[in-house]
Every structure is written in structure tokens, then in C-alpha cells.
Coordinates of C-alpha atoms and ligand atoms in Angstrom, one line a residue:
M1 CA 193.9 219.8 101.1
Y2 CA 192.8 216.7 99.1
D3 CA 190.3 217.0 96.3
Y4 CA 188.7 213.8 97.3
L5 CA 188.6 211.7 100.5
I6 CA 187.6 208.1 99.8
V7 CA 186.6 205.9 102.7
G8 CA 187.4 202.3 102.1
A9 CA 190.0 200.6 99.8
G10 CA 187.7 197.8 98.7
P11 CA 186.7 197.4 95.0
A12 CA 184.4 200.4 95.1
G13 CA 186.9 202.8 96.7
C14 CA 189.8 201.6 94.5
V15 CA 187.9 202.0 91.2
I16 CA 186.6 205.5 92.0
A17 CA 190.0 206.6 93.3
E18 CA 191.7 205.4 90.1
R19 CA 189.3 207.2 87.8
I20 CA 189.5 210.4 89.8
A21 CA 193.3 210.3 89.9
A22 CA 193.9 209.2 86.3
I23 CA 191.2 211.0 84.4
L24 CA 190.3 214.0 86.5
D25 CA 193.9 214.5 87.7
K26 CA 192.7 215.3 91.2
S27 CA 194.3 214.4 94.5
V28 CA 192.8 211.5 96.4
L29 CA 193.3 210.2 99.9
I30 CA 192.0 206.7 100.6
V31 CA 191.5 205.8 104.2
E32 CA 191.1 202.1 105.1
I33 CA 190.4 200.8 108.5
R34 CA 191.9 197.3 107.8
N35 CA 195.6 196.7 107.3
H36 CA 195.2 195.9 103.6
I37 CA 193.5 197.0 100.4
G38 CA 191.0 195.0 98.3
G39 CA 188.1 195.0 100.8
N40 CA 186.4 191.6 101.0
A41 CA 188.1 190.5 97.8
Y42 CA 191.5 190.6 99.5
D43 CA 193.8 187.6 98.9
Y44 CA 197.2 186.8 100.2
Y45 CA 199.8 183.9 100.5
D46 CA 199.4 182.0 103.8
Q47 CA 202.2 180.7 105.9
H48 CA 202.5 177.7 103.5
G49 CA 202.8 179.9 100.4
I50 CA 199.3 179.1 99.2
L51 CA 197.2 182.0 97.8
I52 CA 193.9 182.2 99.8
H53 CA 191.0 184.5 100.0
K54 CA 190.7 185.9 103.6
Y55 CA 187.0 186.7 103.4
G56 CA 185.7 183.8 101.4
P57 CA 186.0 182.6 97.8
H58 CA 185.7 185.4 95.2
I59 CA 185.1 184.4 91.5
F60 CA 184.9 187.2 89.0
H61 CA 181.9 186.9 86.7
T62 CA 180.1 189.5 84.6
N63 CA 178.2 190.1 81.4
S64 CA 179.5 193.6 81.2
K65 CA 182.2 194.1 78.6
V66 CA 182.8 197.6 79.9
V67 CA 183.6 196.3 83.4
F68 CA 185.7 193.4 82.0
D69 CA 187.7 195.8 79.8
Y70 CA 188.2 198.3 82.5
L71 CA 189.6 195.8 85.0
S72 CA 191.7 194.2 82.3
Q73 CA 193.9 197.3 82.4
F74 CA 195.2 196.1 85.7
T75 CA 195.4 192.4 85.4
A76 CA 195.8 189.4 83.1
W77 CA 193.2 186.7 83.7
H78 CA 192.8 183.0 83.5
L79 CA 189.4 181.4 82.6
F80 CA 187.6 179.8 85.5
E81 CA 184.1 178.5 85.5
L82 CA 183.0 177.7 89.0
R83 CA 181.4 174.3 89.6
V84 CA 179.9 173.6 93.0
A85 CA 178.9 170.3 94.5
A86 CA 176.4 169.8 97.3
N87 CA 176.8 167.0 99.8
V88 CA 173.2 165.5 99.9
D89 CA 172.2 162.1 101.1
G90 CA 175.8 161.0 101.2
Q91 CA 176.5 162.0 97.6
K92 CA 178.3 165.0 96.1
V93 CA 175.9 166.2 93.4
P94 CA 176.0 169.4 91.2
I95 CA 174.3 172.6 92.5
P96 CA 172.5 174.5 90.9
I97 CA 170.3 171.5 90.5
N98 CA 170.5 170.1 86.9
L99 CA 169.8 166.9 85.0
D100 CA 172.8 165.1 86.5
T101 CA 171.9 166.2 90.0
I102 CA 168.5 164.5 89.8
N103 CA 169.8 161.4 88.0
E104 CA 172.6 160.9 90.5
L105 CA 170.5 161.7 93.5
Y106 CA 167.6 159.3 92.7
G107 CA 169.5 156.8 90.6
L108 CA 167.5 157.7 87.5
N109 CA 168.3 158.0 83.8
F110 CA 166.0 160.9 82.9
S111 CA 166.2 162.9 79.7
E112 CA 165.7 166.6 79.7
T113 CA 162.0 166.1 78.7
D114 CA 161.6 163.6 81.6
L115 CA 163.0 166.1 84.0
I116 CA 160.7 168.9 82.9
K117 CA 157.7 166.6 83.5
F118 CA 159.3 165.5 86.9
F119 CA 159.5 169.2 88.0
E120 CA 156.0 169.9 86.8
L121 CA 154.7 167.0 88.9
A122 CA 156.8 167.9 92.0
A123 CA 156.1 171.7 91.9
E124 CA 153.4 172.9 94.3
P125 CA 151.7 176.0 92.9
V126 CA 151.4 179.0 95.3
D127 CA 149.0 181.9 94.8
S128 CA 151.6 184.5 95.0
V129 CA 155.3 184.1 95.6
T130 CA 156.1 186.2 98.7
N131 CA 159.1 184.5 100.2
S132 CA 162.1 182.2 99.4
E133 CA 160.2 179.0 100.3
D134 CA 157.5 179.9 97.8
V135 CA 160.1 180.5 95.1
V136 CA 161.6 177.0 95.4
I137 CA 158.5 175.0 96.2
S138 CA 156.5 176.5 93.3
K139 CA 159.3 175.3 90.9
I140 CA 160.6 172.0 92.2
G141 CA 158.5 170.9 95.1
K142 CA 159.1 170.1 98.8
D143 CA 161.5 167.2 98.6
L144 CA 164.3 169.0 96.7
Y145 CA 163.5 172.1 98.7
S146 CA 164.2 170.2 101.9
K147 CA 167.3 168.5 100.6
F148 CA 169.0 171.6 99.1
F149 CA 167.5 174.8 100.3
K150 CA 165.8 174.6 103.6
N151 CA 168.6 173.9 106.0
Y152 CA 171.3 175.6 104.0
T153 CA 169.2 178.9 104.2
K154 CA 168.6 178.4 107.9
K155 CA 172.3 177.9 108.5
Q156 CA 173.3 180.8 106.3
W157 CA 170.8 183.4 107.6
D158 CA 169.5 181.9 110.8
L159 CA 166.1 182.4 109.2
W160 CA 163.9 179.9 107.4
P161 CA 163.3 180.5 103.7
D162 CA 159.7 181.5 104.4
E163 CA 161.1 184.4 106.5
L164 CA 163.2 185.8 103.7
D165 CA 162.7 187.8 100.6
P166 CA 162.1 185.7 97.4
S167 CA 165.3 187.1 96.0
V168 CA 167.5 185.1 98.4
C169 CA 166.7 181.6 97.0
A170 CA 165.9 182.9 93.5
R171 CA 169.6 183.6 93.1
I172 CA 170.1 179.9 92.6
P173 CA 168.5 178.7 89.4
T174 CA 167.2 175.2 88.6
R175 CA 168.2 173.7 85.2
T176 CA 166.9 170.9 83.2
N177 CA 170.0 170.5 81.0
R178 CA 173.5 169.3 82.1
D179 CA 175.0 172.8 82.5
S180 CA 176.9 172.4 85.8
R181 CA 178.4 175.9 85.9
Y182 CA 177.5 177.9 88.9
F183 CA 177.4 181.1 87.0
T184 CA 176.4 181.6 83.3
D185 CA 177.9 185.1 82.7
K186 CA 179.8 185.8 79.6
Y187 CA 183.1 186.5 81.4
Q188 CA 184.1 184.1 84.2
V189 CA 187.7 184.7 85.1
M190 CA 190.2 185.0 87.9
P191 CA 193.0 187.6 88.1
K192 CA 196.2 185.8 87.3
E193 CA 198.2 187.4 90.2
G194 CA 195.2 187.7 92.5
Y195 CA 192.8 190.4 93.5
T196 CA 195.1 192.3 95.9
E197 CA 197.7 192.7 93.1
L198 CA 194.9 193.9 90.8
F199 CA 193.8 196.6 93.2
R200 CA 197.4 197.5 94.1
K201 CA 198.1 198.2 90.4
M202 CA 194.8 200.1 90.2
I203 CA 195.6 202.6 92.9
N204 CA 199.4 202.9 92.2
H205 CA 199.2 206.5 91.0
P206 CA 201.0 209.6 92.2
N207 CA 197.7 211.4 92.8
I208 CA 196.6 208.7 95.3
H209 CA 197.7 208.5 98.9
L210 CA 196.6 205.5 101.0
M211 CA 196.3 205.3 104.8
L212 CA 195.8 201.8 106.1
Q213 CA 194.6 201.0 109.6
T214 CA 192.9 204.4 109.8
D215 CA 189.2 204.9 110.7
Y216 CA 187.7 207.7 108.7
R217 CA 186.4 209.2 112.0
A218 CA 189.9 209.6 113.2
I219 CA 191.0 211.9 110.4
E220 CA 187.8 213.6 109.1
Q221 CA 188.3 216.7 111.3
V222 CA 192.1 216.7 110.8
I223 CA 192.8 216.3 107.2
P224 CA 191.1 218.8 104.9
Y225 CA 189.3 217.6 101.8
K226 CA 186.7 219.0 99.3
R227 CA 184.6 216.0 98.5
L228 CA 183.9 212.7 100.2
I229 CA 183.1 209.3 98.8
Y230 CA 182.1 206.9 101.4
T231 CA 182.1 203.1 100.9
G232 CA 181.7 202.1 104.6
C233 CA 178.4 201.3 106.3
I234 CA 175.9 204.1 105.6
D235 CA 174.3 203.7 109.1
A236 CA 177.7 204.2 110.8
Y237 CA 178.2 207.5 108.8
F238 CA 175.0 208.8 110.3
N239 CA 175.9 207.5 113.8
Y240 CA 173.1 204.9 113.6
K241 CA 170.4 207.6 114.2
F242 CA 167.7 205.5 112.6
G243 CA 168.9 202.3 114.1
K244 CA 171.5 199.8 113.1
L245 CA 171.2 198.1 109.7
P246 CA 171.6 194.3 110.4
Y247 CA 174.1 192.2 108.5
R248 CA 174.8 188.5 108.5
S249 CA 178.4 187.7 109.2
L250 CA 180.8 184.8 108.7
T251 CA 183.8 183.3 110.3
F252 CA 186.4 181.3 108.4
S253 CA 188.7 178.7 109.6
F254 CA 191.6 177.6 107.4
E255 CA 193.3 174.3 107.4
T256 CA 196.2 173.1 105.3
F257 CA 196.7 169.5 104.3
D258 CA 199.7 167.6 103.0
L259 CA 197.8 166.7 99.9
E260 CA 197.8 168.0 96.4
Y261 CA 194.0 168.3 96.3
Y262 CA 191.4 167.6 99.0
Q263 CA 188.2 167.7 97.0
N264 CA 187.2 167.5 93.3
T265 CA 185.9 171.0 92.9
A266 CA 186.6 174.5 94.3
I267 CA 183.5 174.5 96.5
V268 CA 181.5 171.8 98.3
N269 CA 178.3 172.9 100.0
Y270 CA 177.0 171.1 103.1
P271 CA 173.3 172.0 103.3
N272 CA 172.3 169.5 106.0
E273 CA 175.3 168.4 108.1
Y274 CA 177.9 170.3 110.1
D275 CA 177.8 173.9 111.3
F276 CA 179.8 175.2 108.3
T277 CA 178.0 175.9 105.0
R278 CA 180.8 175.1 102.6
I279 CA 184.4 174.1 102.1
T280 CA 186.5 176.0 99.6
E281 CA 189.7 174.7 98.2
F282 CA 191.5 177.7 96.7
K283 CA 194.0 176.0 94.4
H284 CA 191.1 174.9 92.1
M285 CA 190.4 178.6 91.5
T286 CA 193.8 180.1 91.5
R287 CA 195.4 177.3 89.5
Q288 CA 198.4 177.4 91.8
M289 CA 200.7 174.4 91.7
H290 CA 201.7 173.4 95.3
P291 CA 202.3 170.1 97.0
K292 CA 200.0 171.2 99.9
T293 CA 196.4 172.6 99.8
T294 CA 194.6 175.1 102.0
L295 CA 190.9 174.9 102.7
S296 CA 188.5 177.3 104.2
Y297 CA 185.4 176.3 106.3
E298 CA 182.8 178.9 106.3
Y299 CA 180.6 179.4 109.4
P300 CA 177.7 181.8 109.3
A301 CA 177.6 184.1 112.3
A302 CA 175.2 186.7 113.9
V303 CA 178.0 189.1 114.8
G304 CA 181.3 190.1 113.2
Q305 CA 182.2 191.8 109.9
P306 CA 179.3 193.1 107.9
Y307 CA 179.0 190.7 105.0
Y308 CA 175.5 190.2 103.8
P309 CA 172.8 192.9 104.1
I310 CA 169.7 191.0 105.4
P311 CA 167.0 191.4 102.7
R312 CA 163.8 192.0 104.7
D313 CA 161.3 194.8 104.3
E314 CA 161.9 196.3 107.7
N315 CA 165.6 196.7 106.9
T316 CA 164.9 198.3 103.5
K317 CA 162.7 200.9 105.3
I318 CA 165.6 201.8 107.6
Y319 CA 168.0 202.0 104.7
N320 CA 165.6 204.3 102.8
K321 CA 165.7 206.7 105.7
Y322 CA 169.5 206.9 105.6
K323 CA 169.3 207.2 101.8
A324 CA 167.0 210.2 102.1
E325 CA 169.5 211.9 104.5
A326 CA 172.4 211.0 102.2
D327 CA 170.6 212.6 99.2
K328 CA 170.4 215.9 101.1
L329 CA 174.2 216.1 101.5
K330 CA 176.4 218.1 99.2
N331 CA 179.7 216.8 98.1
V332 CA 179.2 213.4 99.8
W333 CA 178.5 210.2 97.9
F334 CA 177.7 206.7 99.1
V335 CA 178.8 203.8 96.9
G336 CA 179.5 200.1 97.2
R337 CA 177.9 197.2 99.1
L338 CA 178.0 198.8 102.6
G339 CA 177.3 202.3 101.3
T340 CA 174.1 201.3 99.6
Y341 CA 173.2 198.2 101.8
K342 CA 172.8 195.9 98.9
Y343 CA 174.2 192.4 98.1
Y344 CA 176.3 193.3 95.1
N345 CA 178.9 191.2 93.3
M346 CA 182.2 192.8 92.4
D347 CA 181.1 193.6 88.9
Q348 CA 178.0 195.4 90.1
V349 CA 180.1 197.5 92.5
V350 CA 182.6 198.3 89.7
T351 CA 179.6 199.4 87.5
Q352 CA 178.3 201.5 90.4
A353 CA 181.7 203.2 90.9
L354 CA 182.1 203.8 87.1
N355 CA 178.6 205.4 87.0
L356 CA 179.4 207.6 90.0
F357 CA 182.5 208.7 88.2
E358 CA 180.4 209.8 85.2
S359 CA 178.4 212.1 87.5
L360 CA 181.6 213.5 89.1
K361 CA 183.0 214.2 85.6
S362 CA 180.1 216.4 84.8
L363 CA 180.4 218.1 88.2
E364 CA 184.1 218.8 87.4
N365 CA 183.0 220.1 83.9
I366 CA 184.9 217.4 82.1
Ligands
LIG1 C1 181.8 185.4 101.5 C2 181.7 186.3 100.3 C3 181.9 185.8 99.0 C4 181.8 186.6 97.9 N1 182.0 186.1 96.7 C5 181.9 186.9 95.6 C6 182.2 186.3 94.3 O1 182.5 185.1 94.1 N2 182.1 187.1 93.2 C7 181.8 188.5 93.3 O2 181.7 189.2 92.3 N3 181.5 189.0 94.5 C8 181.6 188.2 95.7 N4 181.4 188.8 96.9 C9 181.0 190.2 97.0 C10 182.2 191.1 97.1 O3 182.9 190.9 98.2 C11 181.7 192.6 97.0 O4 181.0 192.8 95.8 C12 182.8 193.6 97.1 O5 183.7 193.3 98.2 C13 182.2 195.0 97.4 O6 183.2 196.0 97.4 P1 183.0 197.3 98.3 O7 184.1 198.1 98.0 O8 181.6 197.8 98.0 O9 183.0 196.8 99.8 P2 184.1 196.1 100.7 O10 184.8 195.1 99.9 O11 183.4 195.6 101.9 O12 185.1 197.3 101.0 C14 184.7 198.3 101.9 C15 185.9 198.7 102.6 O13 185.6 199.9 103.4 C16 186.4 199.8 104.6 N5 185.7 200.6 105.7 C17 184.5 200.5 106.2 N6 184.3 201.5 107.1 C18 185.4 202.2 107.2 C19 185.8 203.3 108.0 N7 185.0 203.9 108.9 N8 187.0 203.9 107.8 C20 187.9 203.3 106.9 N9 187.6 202.2 106.1 C21 186.3 201.7 106.3 C22 186.3 198.3 104.9 O14 187.3 197.9 105.9 C23 186.4 197.7 103.6 O15 187.8 197.3 103.3 C24 181.4 188.0 98.0 C25 181.2 188.5 99.3 C26 181.4 187.7 100.4 C27 181.1 188.2 101.8

């Protein structure tokens, strides 16, 4: 009899398992349907010996000292500030849009004050911002919207920005200074030995047992447990009784070149050309020295692994029905990106898992 059964060995499952095992001294079984731990943050050395991220580039960034300190128990880090270029009108310019983007794109020599005026003139006021097109056009106008946002969003979601919640495009800021960092969080780092190693250390505890390549459905009636923490898809747990929660998926194709580096930055976005959205060159992020380099090409897809919850009102309504059912259950908790149907970064998922742990502690009278 296990004290806790945890479904999923992604970031959420590993964090909660570690806390329960180490602090509550309870027994934990983690079941993971894939053949590896780490969830979508999984990285591994490919056949050429290059460290790559199987499910797309993962950069750790957070403003939370609590999360950073917690994870630092399991890894050393190196600093890494992501810079992304967008291939627009034949040029590779910084994204998020900043002063250099505009100057390079239009061959100008604007100051920051000039750019503020430029955006004010370009912006088209909207009565109320109700979708992702409104968000962008009301700040920087139609031309930049068309060059950077419109087609990228359509490729990524197979929906036009005016069909998507404002939050989708609002994730990408517009700057008037020359800050070319993709993220502005206080901590921007990469685990020195990779994410898989971080999570391996995290769950390396005598109270934790791990079963890979095991669907929770296959063991739930067979292996006894007292409490369940579920980080898989919440609709799957309830046998899709209110309908399937839709996700946008991705496929990745990897290619290795006999070159030290292929591009100048870790990620180059292709908003308007090709079927893929971006090319990632992992060595920029991992700092690995190697005579060859491996790239990933990222293709959005309608079917496949559940990556991005689709933020539309109708989907939130379905999720809320599952959430209401989940709240009625005793000794079952849903956590993580799939368990709560939210686009969460790793730090947010770690926060969620640490918060859940605080509730479990009071339940266990600790
Ligand atoms: C392309 C891409 C890029 C990203 N980039 C970043 C980034 O740069 N920085 C960042 O902070 N975050 C990034 N993220 C987000 C990050 O991947 C998530 O925050 C994180 O993986 C969420 O962890 P999780 O444990 O909730 O879910 P997951 O990582 O999805 O783990 C859930 C696990 O549960 C398992 N599972 C599901 N159902 C079952 C079942 N029935 N039985 C057994 N096991 C099951 C799954 O196989 C999976 O391993 C990115 C995500 C994607 C898709």
C-alpha cells in the first residue's frame, strides 16, 4: 500500500513526489506513461552526443526566489538570457519588437522618444480589447501586426489572432528600449547537467518508486494507494464525460550539421515563411562544446501530444465542469499543466506543486 500515487513524472509530479517523500516521509509511487522522466522538459544526448530537448526548447526563468532556491538543491546552473530573432522581410531582427527591430527593419535611426511617437501614430485604438488582434493593433498598428503576429499565430494555433483570447499575443511585449532579452525575469538560467538530470536527482529517494511506460489506468485497480495526485489530462481522468479538452500539438524534426554553429542565436522564428514556426539550436542554450550542432524545426499540429491548452471561452467552460467534479473528490488532487488545463511555465508548475504540498502538510498534521 503506497501512501501516495502520483500520475506523471513531469515537473509537477517530480516536485510533489520529492516533497512528500523527503518532508512527510511517506511512500510514493510515480507512474509515467512515457519511457522517461521530466515530462515535456525532458532532454537527452542524441546519437551525435549533443544535448537536445525532445519536446522543444525549455529555458528556465522565474521571479520567484522560493522556486529558484528549491530547484537549486538539485542542480547547479549557468546563466542564460534567451534572445530570439524573427526572420521578417529577409532580415533577422530581434523579437520582442524593440528599438533595434524597428531601426533595422525600416532602415531608420530612431531614438527611444521617436519610437514612442512612431507607435502612437501607428496604433489603431479599439473600443475594447476582446481578442489577440486587438491587443497588438491597439499598441503598434497593422503593419507590424501583419509582419510579426498575424501569420505566426495562424501557423501556431490554426486560428487567426482575432479568434483567440487577448492573452495569447499579450504574452509578447513591445519595447521602446534596446532590451533584446526574450524574458525579463530575475532568474534566467539553465541546469548545468540538463533537466532530466535535475529531475532524476529530485526523485532519487528511497521512499519513491517509479514505474515508466505505465498508464495509470493499467495499475489503478491493482496497486493499492491512499491518495492520488494526478498530473495527466483532467478530461482523461473523467473519461471525457463532458467532452474532450482540445490542445494544440507540435511535431519536431531534428537535423545535425557538421558545423560548430548554424545560427547566431538559440531560436529564430519564421512568422511568414515555411510550415515550421521556429528553428532552435540547442548548443546556444546548453553551452555544450561540440564540433557538430543539432537543430530542431518546430511544426504546429492539430493532433499529437497535448502541448498547448487552447485558450477560448468554450474550452474554459468545459474545463470548469471537470474542475467542479474534481473538487468533489476526496484524496485526489489535480496539478500541473494538463491537470489544470492552463499554459504554465515550469516555474508556475513548481509553485503550484509546492502550494499543493503545503495543503497536504496540514492534512497530514505536519
Ligand atoms: C514547446 C514547449 C516549450 C516550452 N518552453 C518552456 C520554457 O522555455 N520555459 C518554461 O518554463 N516552460 C516551458 N514550457 C512549459 C513546460 O513544458 C511545462 O511548464 C511543464 O512541462 C509542465 O509540467 P507538468 O508536470 O505539469 O506537465 P508535463 O511536463 O506534461 O508532465 C506530465 C506527465 O504526465 C504523464 N502522463 C499523462 N497522462 C498519464 C497517464 N495516464 N499515466 C501516466 N502518466 C501520464 C505525461 O506523459 C507527462 O510526462 C514549454 C512547453 C512546450 C510544449
